[in-house]
mmCIF file of C-alpha atoms in Angstrom:
data_model
loop_
_atom_site.group_PDB
_atom_site.id
_atom_site.type_symbol
_atom_site.label_atom_id
_atom_site.label_comp_id
_atom_site.label_asym_id
_atom_site.label_seq_id
_atom_site.Cartn_x
_atom_site.Cartn_y
_atom_site.Cartn_z
ATOM 1 C CA MET A 1 112.591 -30.040 151.080
ATOM 2 C CA ILE A 2 112.789 -27.502 148.261
ATOM 3 C CA ASP A 3 115.559 -24.933 148.533
ATOM 4 C CA ASN A 4 114.745 -21.260 148.021
ATOM 5 C CA LEU A 5 111.021 -21.915 147.978
ATOM 6 C CA LYS A 6 109.140 -18.653 147.489
ATOM 7 C CA TYR A 7 105.460 -18.216 147.977
ATOM 8 C CA PRO A 8 103.457 -15.489 146.265
ATOM 9 C CA SER A 9 102.437 -12.415 148.210
ATOM 10 C CA ILE A 10 99.244 -10.412 147.999
ATOM 11 C CA ASN A 11 98.763 -6.693 148.237
ATOM 12 C CA ILE A 12 95.231 -5.601 149.106
ATOM 13 C CA ALA A 13 94.955 -2.627 146.816
ATOM 14 C CA LEU A 14 92.060 -0.623 145.466
ATOM 15 C CA PRO A 15 91.680 -0.254 141.691
ATOM 16 C CA ASP A 16 93.133 2.904 140.163
ATOM 17 C CA TRP A 17 89.745 4.508 139.488
ATOM 18 C CA VAL A 18 88.739 4.682 143.185
ATOM 19 C CA GLU A 19 90.923 7.573 144.332
ATOM 20 C CA PRO A 20 89.902 10.031 141.579
ATOM 21 C CA PHE A 21 86.280 8.925 141.924
ATOM 22 C CA LEU A 22 86.321 9.811 145.634
ATOM 23 C CA ALA A 23 88.088 13.139 145.224
ATOM 24 C CA GLY A 24 86.161 15.733 147.224
ATOM 25 C CA LYS A 25 83.689 13.150 148.568
ATOM 26 C CA THR A 26 85.457 11.891 151.688
ATOM 27 C CA GLY A 27 83.577 13.866 154.297
ATOM 28 C CA PRO A 28 82.554 14.673 156.796
ATOM 29 C CA ILE A 29 79.294 12.955 155.825
ATOM 30 C CA LYS A 30 76.907 12.843 158.772
ATOM 31 C CA ASP A 31 73.794 11.507 157.043
ATOM 32 C CA LEU A 32 73.616 7.706 156.764
ATOM 33 C CA GLU A 33 71.758 7.833 153.454
ATOM 34 C CA GLU A 34 74.462 10.055 151.968
ATOM 35 C CA ARG A 35 77.115 7.616 153.113
ATOM 36 C CA MET A 36 75.181 4.714 151.632
ATOM 37 C CA ARG A 37 74.652 6.487 148.325
ATOM 38 C CA LEU A 38 78.410 6.986 148.101
ATOM 39 C CA VAL A 39 78.987 3.293 148.788
ATOM 40 C CA VAL A 40 76.320 2.240 146.259
ATOM 41 C CA ALA A 41 77.983 4.528 143.718
ATOM 42 C CA LEU A 42 81.269 2.713 144.401
ATOM 43 C CA SER A 43 79.568 -0.642 143.770
ATOM 44 C CA ARG A 44 78.111 0.668 140.519
ATOM 45 C CA GLU A 45 81.499 1.941 139.368
ATOM 46 C CA ASN A 46 83.111 -1.386 140.220
ATOM 47 C CA VAL A 47 80.665 -3.062 137.865
ATOM 48 C CA ARG A 48 81.155 -0.427 135.190
ATOM 49 C CA HIS A 49 84.910 -0.965 135.248
ATOM 50 C CA ASP A 50 84.368 -4.759 135.101
ATOM 51 C CA LEU A 51 86.691 -5.316 138.062
ATOM 52 C CA GLY A 52 84.544 -7.353 140.422
ATOM 53 C CA GLY A 53 81.076 -7.997 141.723
ATOM 54 C CA PRO A 54 78.356 -5.449 142.546
ATOM 55 C CA PHE A 55 79.543 -4.884 146.093
ATOM 56 C CA ALA A 56 81.192 -2.013 147.954
ATOM 57 C CA ALA A 57 81.717 -0.892 151.528
ATOM 58 C CA ALA A 58 83.380 1.888 153.479
ATOM 59 C CA VAL A 59 84.547 2.622 157.012
ATOM 60 C CA PHE A 60 83.664 6.031 158.483
ATOM 61 C CA ASP A 61 84.860 7.561 161.746
ATOM 62 C CA ASP A 62 82.571 9.137 164.339
ATOM 63 C CA ALA A 63 82.840 12.529 162.629
ATOM 64 C CA GLY A 64 81.623 11.081 159.329
ATOM 65 C CA ASN A 65 85.003 11.129 157.587
ATOM 66 C CA LEU A 66 85.753 8.335 155.142
ATOM 67 C CA VAL A 67 88.609 6.288 156.588
ATOM 68 C CA ALA A 68 88.775 3.593 153.913
ATOM 69 C CA PRO A 69 86.619 2.430 151.008
ATOM 70 C CA GLY A 70 86.382 -1.119 149.772
ATOM 71 C CA VAL A 71 85.165 -2.724 146.563
ATOM 72 C CA ASN A 72 84.855 -6.359 145.640
ATOM 73 C CA ARG A 73 88.184 -7.670 144.277
ATOM 74 C CA VAL A 74 87.407 -11.394 144.053
ATOM 75 C CA THR A 75 87.597 -11.896 140.298
ATOM 76 C CA ALA A 76 90.092 -9.095 139.671
ATOM 77 C CA MET A 77 92.675 -10.567 142.072
ATOM 78 C CA ASN A 78 91.659 -14.250 141.971
ATOM 79 C CA CYS A 79 91.085 -14.242 145.715
ATOM 80 C CA SER A 80 87.785 -15.414 147.176
ATOM 81 C CA VAL A 81 88.250 -13.572 150.484
ATOM 82 C CA LEU A 82 88.525 -10.086 148.980
ATOM 83 C CA HIS A 83 84.943 -9.059 149.519
ATOM 84 C CA ALA A 84 84.270 -5.337 149.788
ATOM 85 C CA GLU A 85 83.842 -5.435 153.566
ATOM 86 C CA ILE A 86 87.129 -7.282 154.043
ATOM 87 C CA VAL A 87 88.956 -4.779 151.847
ATOM 88 C CA ALA A 88 87.439 -1.775 153.651
ATOM 89 C CA ILE A 89 88.146 -3.174 157.123
ATOM 90 C CA ALA A 90 91.723 -4.175 156.283
ATOM 91 C CA LEU A 91 92.545 -0.801 154.754
ATOM 92 C CA ALA A 92 90.929 1.065 157.664
ATOM 93 C CA GLN A 93 92.977 -0.923 160.173
ATOM 94 C CA GLN A 94 96.122 -0.059 158.283
ATOM 95 C CA ALA A 95 95.077 3.596 158.116
ATOM 96 C CA VAL A 96 94.613 3.896 161.892
ATOM 97 C CA GLY A 97 97.488 1.571 162.739
ATOM 98 C CA ARG A 98 95.692 -1.004 164.866
ATOM 99 C CA PHE A 99 93.763 -4.235 164.385
ATOM 100 C CA ASP A 100 91.020 -3.100 166.777
ATOM 101 C CA LEU A 101 89.432 -0.069 165.166
ATOM 102 C CA SER A 102 87.624 0.770 168.398
ATOM 103 C CA ASP A 103 90.906 0.954 170.344
ATOM 104 C CA GLY A 104 89.452 -0.987 173.238
ATOM 105 C CA GLY A 105 86.040 0.630 172.918
ATOM 106 C CA ARG A 106 87.323 4.215 172.995
ATOM 107 C CA ARG A 107 86.632 4.993 169.327
ATOM 108 C CA HIS A 108 83.531 4.625 167.157
ATOM 109 C CA PHE A 109 83.691 3.507 163.535
ATOM 110 C CA ASP A 110 80.867 2.582 161.159
ATOM 111 C CA LEU A 111 81.049 0.026 158.391
ATOM 112 C CA VAL A 112 78.627 1.018 155.631
ATOM 113 C CA THR A 113 78.062 -1.799 153.163
ATOM 114 C CA ALA A 114 75.922 -1.860 150.037
ATOM 115 C CA THR A 115 74.803 -5.406 150.892
ATOM 116 C CA GLU A 116 74.473 -7.193 154.216
ATOM 117 C CA PRO A 117 77.607 -9.211 155.038
ATOM 118 C CA CYS A 118 77.961 -12.817 153.943
ATOM 119 C CA ALA A 119 79.024 -15.514 156.414
ATOM 120 C CA MET A 120 82.718 -14.636 155.997
ATOM 121 C CA CYS A 121 82.262 -10.884 156.306
ATOM 122 C CA PHE A 122 79.972 -11.361 159.304
ATOM 123 C CA GLY A 123 82.910 -12.987 161.066
ATOM 124 C CA ALA A 124 85.263 -10.211 160.003
ATOM 125 C CA VAL A 125 82.922 -7.577 161.444
ATOM 126 C CA CYS A 126 82.978 -9.362 164.814
ATOM 127 C CA TRP A 127 86.761 -8.995 165.154
ATOM 128 C CA SER A 128 87.215 -5.635 163.472
ATOM 129 C CA GLY A 129 86.330 -3.151 166.191
ATOM 130 C CA ILE A 130 83.439 -1.771 164.138
ATOM 131 C CA ARG A 131 80.727 -0.388 166.436
ATOM 132 C CA ARG A 132 77.921 0.053 163.894
ATOM 133 C CA LEU A 133 77.077 -1.839 160.704
ATOM 134 C CA VAL A 134 74.916 0.009 158.179
ATOM 135 C CA CYS A 135 73.464 -2.124 155.362
ATOM 136 C CA GLY A 136 71.730 -1.405 152.063
ATOM 137 C CA ALA A 137 70.521 -4.512 150.222
ATOM 138 C CA ARG A 138 69.621 -7.543 152.286
ATOM 139 C CA ASP A 139 71.141 -11.007 152.317
ATOM 140 C CA GLU A 140 68.133 -12.352 150.426
ATOM 141 C CA ASP A 141 68.591 -9.735 147.704
ATOM 142 C CA ALA A 142 72.081 -11.065 146.945
ATOM 143 C CA ARG A 143 70.839 -14.651 147.037
ATOM 144 C CA ALA A 144 67.974 -13.746 144.711
ATOM 145 C CA VAL A 145 70.402 -12.964 141.870
ATOM 146 C CA GLY A 146 72.459 -16.096 142.526
ATOM 147 C CA PHE A 147 75.211 -15.185 144.992
ATOM 148 C CA ASP A 148 75.988 -17.640 147.794
ATOM 149 C CA GLU A 149 76.034 -15.779 151.118
ATOM 150 C CA GLY A 150 77.101 -18.857 153.064
ATOM 151 C CA PRO A 151 75.756 -20.465 156.240
ATOM 152 C CA LYS A 152 75.204 -17.291 158.230
ATOM 153 C CA LEU A 153 73.566 -17.370 161.632
ATOM 154 C CA GLU A 154 69.810 -16.916 161.424
ATOM 155 C CA ASN A 155 69.996 -14.501 164.354
ATOM 156 C CA TRP A 156 73.126 -12.730 163.111
ATOM 157 C CA ILE A 157 71.863 -9.271 164.051
ATOM 158 C CA ALA A 158 71.260 -10.308 167.663
ATOM 159 C CA ALA A 159 74.717 -11.922 167.713
ATOM 160 C CA LEU A 160 76.322 -8.636 166.657
ATOM 161 C CA ASN A 161 74.207 -6.662 169.110
ATOM 162 C CA GLU A 162 75.487 -8.902 171.908
ATOM 163 C CA ARG A 163 79.003 -7.838 170.933
ATOM 164 C CA GLY A 164 78.063 -4.182 171.142
ATOM 165 C CA ILE A 165 77.688 -3.733 167.374
ATOM 166 C CA LEU A 166 74.537 -1.920 166.288
ATOM 167 C CA VAL A 167 72.988 -2.960 162.962
ATOM 168 C CA VAL A 168 71.007 -0.583 160.755
ATOM 169 C CA ARG A 169 69.264 -2.184 157.754
ATOM 170 C CA ASP A 170 67.560 -1.163 154.510
ATOM 171 C CA VAL A 171 69.338 2.163 154.015
ATOM 172 C CA CYS A 172 68.815 2.963 150.295
ATOM 173 C CA ARG A 173 67.960 -0.703 149.806
ATOM 174 C CA GLU A 174 66.328 -0.336 146.404
ATOM 175 C CA GLU A 175 69.267 1.620 145.011
ATOM 176 C CA ALA A 176 71.639 -1.126 146.159
ATOM 177 C CA VAL A 177 69.418 -3.903 144.796
ATOM 178 C CA LYS A 178 69.286 -2.189 141.407
ATOM 179 C CA VAL A 179 73.082 -2.523 141.117
ATOM 180 C CA HIS A 180 72.715 -6.294 141.672
ATOM 181 C CA ARG A 181 70.068 -6.570 138.984
ATOM 182 C CA ASP A 182 71.941 -4.403 136.507
ATOM 183 C CA TYR A 183 75.072 -6.502 137.079
ATOM 184 C CA VAL A 184 73.264 -9.742 136.315
ATOM 185 C CA ALA A 185 71.417 -8.230 133.341
ATOM 186 C CA ALA A 186 74.769 -7.173 131.870
ATOM 187 C CA GLY A 187 76.090 -10.731 132.129
ATOM 188 C CA GLY A 188 78.277 -10.268 135.204
ATOM 189 C CA PRO A 189 79.638 -13.586 136.521
ATOM 190 C CA ILE A 190 78.052 -15.188 139.588
ATOM 191 C CA TYR A 191 81.130 -16.705 141.196
ATOM 192 C CA ASN A 192 80.167 -19.346 143.741
ATOM 193 C CA SER A 193 82.997 -21.806 144.315
ATOM 194 C CA GLY A 194 81.729 -25.369 144.655
ATOM 195 C CA GLN A 195 78.231 -24.514 143.454
ATOM 196 C CA ALA A 196 78.147 -27.418 140.999
ATOM 197 C CA PHE A 197 78.849 -29.918 143.790
ATOM 198 C CA ARG A 198 76.130 -28.425 145.976
ATOM 199 C CA GLU A 199 73.691 -28.785 143.097
ATOM 200 C CA GLY A 200 74.225 -32.524 142.872
ATOM 201 C CA MET A 201 77.250 -33.137 140.655
ATOM 202 C CA GLN A 202 79.614 -35.837 141.843
ATOM 203 C CA GLU A 203 83.055 -34.905 143.028
ATOM 204 C CA PRO A 204 85.659 -35.944 140.438
ATOM 205 C CA GLU A 205 87.769 -38.978 141.287
#
């Protein structure tokens, strides 16, 4: 046993540019396309600042107020779980002071995400208390530029619907897809852990 063993801690924090970027843009925003354009703009800025992948998300309350934004922090913080949806959900839960955003079904919150959730973020949505998921680019759009979205259920929309979570797709899809393409064209890293093994390389001894 090692005495005085200390493990590192992690603080889920947004990059410094987010707060000034959002100044005066936090709502209320009733229109879903306006919300999505704000989220796509966040994803574009994340790429411009070279702080993560071309992904962003945000949680809005039922009045259209921005509760918490999220941008991809995977490469910036060396943490594979810090996808934009995870960041937005975690910060929103801290903002309202409960792990169930819906407060037992009494409150309505939307998660607006520039790209449909991967397998991990799909699971996070299930437990978050989100009542509506609004998506821009599709799963296949992210895969098309090389990102691994994981083994997500084929009928993932129906699975969320069964949990009382409505899914709205293709909101400003082309605008969101353009951020993906611009990211790849600029040489942004496609970070898929274990990709080499899945493509046939042998595991090292």
